[in-house]
PDB file of C-alpha atoms in Angstrom:
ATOM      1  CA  UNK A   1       5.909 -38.474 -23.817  1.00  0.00           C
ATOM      2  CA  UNK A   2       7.888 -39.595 -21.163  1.00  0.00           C
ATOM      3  CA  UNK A   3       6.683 -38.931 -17.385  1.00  0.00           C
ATOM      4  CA  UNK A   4      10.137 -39.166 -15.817  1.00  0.00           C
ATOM      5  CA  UNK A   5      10.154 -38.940 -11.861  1.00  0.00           C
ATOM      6  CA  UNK A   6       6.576 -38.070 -12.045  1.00  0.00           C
ATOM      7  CA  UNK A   7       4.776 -39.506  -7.864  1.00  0.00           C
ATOM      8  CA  UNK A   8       1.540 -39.876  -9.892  1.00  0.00           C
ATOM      9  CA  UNK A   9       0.107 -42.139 -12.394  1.00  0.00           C
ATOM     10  CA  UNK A  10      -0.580 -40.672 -15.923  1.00  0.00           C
ATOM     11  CA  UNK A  11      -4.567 -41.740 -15.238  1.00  0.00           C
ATOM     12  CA  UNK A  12      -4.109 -39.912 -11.526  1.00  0.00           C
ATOM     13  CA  UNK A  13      -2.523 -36.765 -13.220  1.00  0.00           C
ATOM     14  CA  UNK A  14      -5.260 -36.863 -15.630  1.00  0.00           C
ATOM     15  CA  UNK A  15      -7.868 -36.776 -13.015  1.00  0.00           C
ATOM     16  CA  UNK A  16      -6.399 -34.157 -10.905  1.00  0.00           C
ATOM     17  CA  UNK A  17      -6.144 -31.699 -13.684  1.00  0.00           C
ATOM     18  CA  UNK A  18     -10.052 -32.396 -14.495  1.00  0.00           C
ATOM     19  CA  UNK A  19     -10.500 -31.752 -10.865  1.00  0.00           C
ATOM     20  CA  UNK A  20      -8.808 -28.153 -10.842  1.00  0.00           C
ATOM     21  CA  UNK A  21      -9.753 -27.177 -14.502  1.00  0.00           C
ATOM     22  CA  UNK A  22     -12.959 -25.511 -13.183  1.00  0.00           C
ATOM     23  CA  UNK A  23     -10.898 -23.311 -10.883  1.00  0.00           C
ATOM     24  CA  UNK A  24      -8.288 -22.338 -13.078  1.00  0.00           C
ATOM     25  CA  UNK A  25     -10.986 -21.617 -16.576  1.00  0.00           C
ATOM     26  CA  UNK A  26     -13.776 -20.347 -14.867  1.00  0.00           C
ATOM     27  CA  UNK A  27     -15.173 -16.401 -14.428  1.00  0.00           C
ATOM     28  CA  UNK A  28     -14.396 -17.071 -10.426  1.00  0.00           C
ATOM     29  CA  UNK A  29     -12.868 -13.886  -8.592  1.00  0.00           C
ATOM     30  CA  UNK A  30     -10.231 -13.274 -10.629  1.00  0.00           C
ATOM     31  CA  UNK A  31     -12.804 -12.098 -13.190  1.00  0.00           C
ATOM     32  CA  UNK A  32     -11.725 -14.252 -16.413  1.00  0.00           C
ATOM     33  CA  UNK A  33     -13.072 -12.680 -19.440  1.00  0.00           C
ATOM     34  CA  UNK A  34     -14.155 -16.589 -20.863  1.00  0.00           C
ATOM     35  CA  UNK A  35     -17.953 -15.212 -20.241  1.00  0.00           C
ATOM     36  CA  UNK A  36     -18.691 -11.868 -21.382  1.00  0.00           C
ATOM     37  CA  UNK A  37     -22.310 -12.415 -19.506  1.00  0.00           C
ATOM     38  CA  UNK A  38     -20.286 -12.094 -16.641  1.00  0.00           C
ATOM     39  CA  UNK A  39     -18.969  -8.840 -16.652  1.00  0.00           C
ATOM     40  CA  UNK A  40     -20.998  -6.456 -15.121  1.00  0.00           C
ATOM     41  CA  UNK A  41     -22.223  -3.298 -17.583  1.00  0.00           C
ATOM     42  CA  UNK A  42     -20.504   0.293 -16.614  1.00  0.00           C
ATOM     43  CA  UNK A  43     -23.553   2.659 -15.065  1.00  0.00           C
ATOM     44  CA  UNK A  44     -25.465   4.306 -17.776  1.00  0.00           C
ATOM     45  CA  UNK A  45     -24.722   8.277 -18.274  1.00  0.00           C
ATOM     46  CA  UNK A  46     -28.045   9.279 -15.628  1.00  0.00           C
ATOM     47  CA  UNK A  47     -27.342   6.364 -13.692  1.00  0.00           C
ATOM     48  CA  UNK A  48     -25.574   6.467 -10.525  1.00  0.00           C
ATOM     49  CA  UNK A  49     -22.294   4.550  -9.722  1.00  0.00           C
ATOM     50  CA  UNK A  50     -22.812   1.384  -7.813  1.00  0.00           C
ATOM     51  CA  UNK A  51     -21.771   1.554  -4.140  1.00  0.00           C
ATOM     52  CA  UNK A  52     -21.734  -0.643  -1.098  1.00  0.00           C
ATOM     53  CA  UNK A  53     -23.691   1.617   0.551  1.00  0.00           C
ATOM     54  CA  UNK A  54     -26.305   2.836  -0.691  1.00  0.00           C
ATOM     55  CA  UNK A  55     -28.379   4.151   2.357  1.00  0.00           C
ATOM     56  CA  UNK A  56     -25.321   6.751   2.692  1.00  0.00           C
ATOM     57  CA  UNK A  57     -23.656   4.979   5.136  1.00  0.00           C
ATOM     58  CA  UNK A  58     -22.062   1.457   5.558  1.00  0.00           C
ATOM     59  CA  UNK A  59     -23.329  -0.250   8.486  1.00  0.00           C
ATOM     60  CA  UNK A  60     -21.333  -3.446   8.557  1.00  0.00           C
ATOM     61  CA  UNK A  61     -18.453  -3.807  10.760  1.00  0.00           C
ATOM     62  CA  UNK A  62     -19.405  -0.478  13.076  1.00  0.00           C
ATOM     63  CA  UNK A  63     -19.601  -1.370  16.984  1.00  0.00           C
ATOM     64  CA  UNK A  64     -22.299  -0.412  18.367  1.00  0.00           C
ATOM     65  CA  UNK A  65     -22.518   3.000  19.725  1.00  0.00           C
ATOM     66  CA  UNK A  66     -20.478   4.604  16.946  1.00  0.00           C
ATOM     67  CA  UNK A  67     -20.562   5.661  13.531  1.00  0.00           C
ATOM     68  CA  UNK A  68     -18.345   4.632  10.446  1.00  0.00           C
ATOM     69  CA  UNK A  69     -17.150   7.805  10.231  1.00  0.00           C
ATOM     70  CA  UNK A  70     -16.101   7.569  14.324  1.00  0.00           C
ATOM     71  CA  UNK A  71     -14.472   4.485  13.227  1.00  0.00           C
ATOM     72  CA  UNK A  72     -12.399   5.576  10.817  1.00  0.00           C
ATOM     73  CA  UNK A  73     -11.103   9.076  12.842  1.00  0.00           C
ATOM     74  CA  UNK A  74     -10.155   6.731  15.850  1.00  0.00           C
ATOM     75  CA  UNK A  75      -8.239   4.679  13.217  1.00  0.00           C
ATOM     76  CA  UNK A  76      -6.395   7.856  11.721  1.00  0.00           C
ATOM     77  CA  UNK A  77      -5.634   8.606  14.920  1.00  0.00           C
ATOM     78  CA  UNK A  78      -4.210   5.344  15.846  1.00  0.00           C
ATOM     79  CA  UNK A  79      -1.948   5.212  13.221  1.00  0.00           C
ATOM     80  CA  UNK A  80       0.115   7.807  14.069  1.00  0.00           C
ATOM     81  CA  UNK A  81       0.505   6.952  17.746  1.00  0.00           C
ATOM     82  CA  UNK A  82       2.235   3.721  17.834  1.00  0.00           C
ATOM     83  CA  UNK A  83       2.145   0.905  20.478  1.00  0.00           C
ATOM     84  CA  UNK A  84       4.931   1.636  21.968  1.00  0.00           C
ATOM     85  CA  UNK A  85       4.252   5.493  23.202  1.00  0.00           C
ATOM     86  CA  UNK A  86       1.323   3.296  25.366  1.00  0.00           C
ATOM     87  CA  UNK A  87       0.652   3.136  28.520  1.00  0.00           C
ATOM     88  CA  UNK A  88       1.565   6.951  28.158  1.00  0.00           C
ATOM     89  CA  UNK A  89       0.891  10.353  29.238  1.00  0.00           C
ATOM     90  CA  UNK A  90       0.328  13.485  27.245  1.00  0.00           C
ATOM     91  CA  UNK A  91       3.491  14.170  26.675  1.00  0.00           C
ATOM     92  CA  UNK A  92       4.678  10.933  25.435  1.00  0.00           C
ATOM     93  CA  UNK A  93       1.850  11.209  22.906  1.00  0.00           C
ATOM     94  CA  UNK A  94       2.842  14.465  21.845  1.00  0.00           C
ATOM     95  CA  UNK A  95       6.331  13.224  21.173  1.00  0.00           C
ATOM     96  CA  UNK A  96       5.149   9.789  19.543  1.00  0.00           C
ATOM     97  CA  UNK A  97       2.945  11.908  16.877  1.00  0.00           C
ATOM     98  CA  UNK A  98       5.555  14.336  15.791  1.00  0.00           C
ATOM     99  CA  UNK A  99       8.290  11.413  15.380  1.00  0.00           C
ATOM    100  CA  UNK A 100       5.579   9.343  12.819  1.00  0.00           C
ATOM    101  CA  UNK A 101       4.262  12.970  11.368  1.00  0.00           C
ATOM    102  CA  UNK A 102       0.961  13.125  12.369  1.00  0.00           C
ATOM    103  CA  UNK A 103      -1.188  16.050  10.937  1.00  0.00           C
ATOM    104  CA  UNK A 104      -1.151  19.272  12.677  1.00  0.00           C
ATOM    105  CA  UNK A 105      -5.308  18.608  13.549  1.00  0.00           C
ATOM    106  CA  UNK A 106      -4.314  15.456  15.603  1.00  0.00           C
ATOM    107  CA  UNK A 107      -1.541  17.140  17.163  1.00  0.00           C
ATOM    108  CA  UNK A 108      -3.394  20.337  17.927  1.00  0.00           C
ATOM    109  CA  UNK A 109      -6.284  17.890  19.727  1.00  0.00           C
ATOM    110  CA  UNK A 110      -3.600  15.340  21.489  1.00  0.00           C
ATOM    111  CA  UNK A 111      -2.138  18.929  22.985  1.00  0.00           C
ATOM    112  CA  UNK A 112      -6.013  20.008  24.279  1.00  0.00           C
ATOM    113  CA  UNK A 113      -5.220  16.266  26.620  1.00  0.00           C
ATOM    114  CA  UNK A 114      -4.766  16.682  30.242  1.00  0.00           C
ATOM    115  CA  UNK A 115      -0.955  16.632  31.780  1.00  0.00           C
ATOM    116  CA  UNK A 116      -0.604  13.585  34.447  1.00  0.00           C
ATOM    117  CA  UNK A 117      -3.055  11.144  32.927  1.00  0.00           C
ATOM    118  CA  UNK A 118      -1.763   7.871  31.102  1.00  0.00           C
ATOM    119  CA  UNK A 119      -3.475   6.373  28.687  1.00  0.00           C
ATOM    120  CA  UNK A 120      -3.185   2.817  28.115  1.00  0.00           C
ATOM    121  CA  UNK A 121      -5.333   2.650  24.822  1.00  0.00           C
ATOM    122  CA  UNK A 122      -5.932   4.552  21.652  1.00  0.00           C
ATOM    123  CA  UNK A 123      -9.596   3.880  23.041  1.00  0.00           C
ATOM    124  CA  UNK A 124      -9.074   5.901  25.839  1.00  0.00           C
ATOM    125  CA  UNK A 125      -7.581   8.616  24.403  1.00  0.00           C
ATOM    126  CA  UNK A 126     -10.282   8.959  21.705  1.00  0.00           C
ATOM    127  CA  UNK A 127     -12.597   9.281  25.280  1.00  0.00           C
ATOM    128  CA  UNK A 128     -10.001  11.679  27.156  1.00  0.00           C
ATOM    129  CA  UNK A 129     -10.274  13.946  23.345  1.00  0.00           C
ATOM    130  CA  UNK A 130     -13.880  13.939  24.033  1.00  0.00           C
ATOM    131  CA  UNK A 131     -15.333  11.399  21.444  1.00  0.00           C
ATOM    132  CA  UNK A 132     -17.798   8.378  22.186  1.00  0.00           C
ATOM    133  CA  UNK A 133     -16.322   4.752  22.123  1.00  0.00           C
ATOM    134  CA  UNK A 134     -18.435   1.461  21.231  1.00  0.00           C
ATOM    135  CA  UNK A 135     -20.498   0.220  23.938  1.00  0.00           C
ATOM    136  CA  UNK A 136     -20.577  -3.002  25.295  1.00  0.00           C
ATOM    137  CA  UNK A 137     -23.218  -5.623  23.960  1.00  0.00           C
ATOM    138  CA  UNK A 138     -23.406  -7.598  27.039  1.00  0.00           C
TER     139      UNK A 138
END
C-alpha cells in the first residue's frame, strides 16, 4: 500500500493510532456497547428511578440564599425579558414580555411592578416582584 503525500512515517502513523485506539474502542462517554458490564441495569419494577437528587432537591449550583426552585423561576423569567428592554422601567418590561410571548403569570406579576422605577437587572426585578436574591458570601 502506497502512503502517497502522507507528513508521517508509516512506524509514526502506526504509533499514533495505538495512542488513540483506547479513545475511539473504549465504553468512555459515548457509552460503546463493547462491555455489556458497563451498561447500567434499568430499575427493578419496586425500585425507584435513579435521580441526581435524591434528598428531593439538588443542591449543587444554588447561590446561597435561594432555592433551586428560586433559581429556575428567576431564569423563566429572564428569558422572556431580553437584554435589551434593560436598564428599563415598568413599562418597557411590559412591552419587552408581550413582544417574546411571555406567559400571562409573568405578565400579570411584571404589571403588579411600580411605575417610575428602572431596573437595570433581571436580579432586581425578581427583588422589586417581591422574591429573595442570593446573598453575598463575602
Amino acid at each position: 500500500m502506497e502512503r502517497g503525500s502522507s507528513k508521517h512515517s508509516p512506524r509514526v502513523d502506526d504509533q499514533m493510532s495505538s495512542e488513540v485506539s483506547g479513545l475511539v474502542q473504549s465504553a468512555g462517554t459515548g457509552g460503546s456497547r463493547a462491555e455489556e458490564f458497563r451498561i447500567p441495569e434499568p430499575a427493578g419494577e419496586d425500585q425507584p428511578e435513579a435521580t441526581t437528587a435524591p434528598a428531593g432537591e439538588l443542591r449543587t449550583g444554588t447561590p446561597q440564599g435561594m432555592s433551586s426552585e428560586d433559581v429556575e423561576a428567576r431564569s423563566r423569567l429572564g428569558r422572556f425579558i431580553t437584554m435589551t428592554a434593560l436598564p428599563g422601567d415598568r413599562e418597557t418590561l411590559l412591552a419587552n414580555a408581550r413582544e417574546n410571548e411571555a406567559p400571562a403569570d409573568l405578565v400579570a406579576a411584571l404589571e403588579t411592578l411600580p411605575e417610575g422605577t428602572r431596573y437595570r437587572t433581571i436580579s432586581e426585578v425578581w427583588a422589586a416582584l417581591g422574591h429573595k436574591n442570593e446573598t453575598t458570601r463575602w
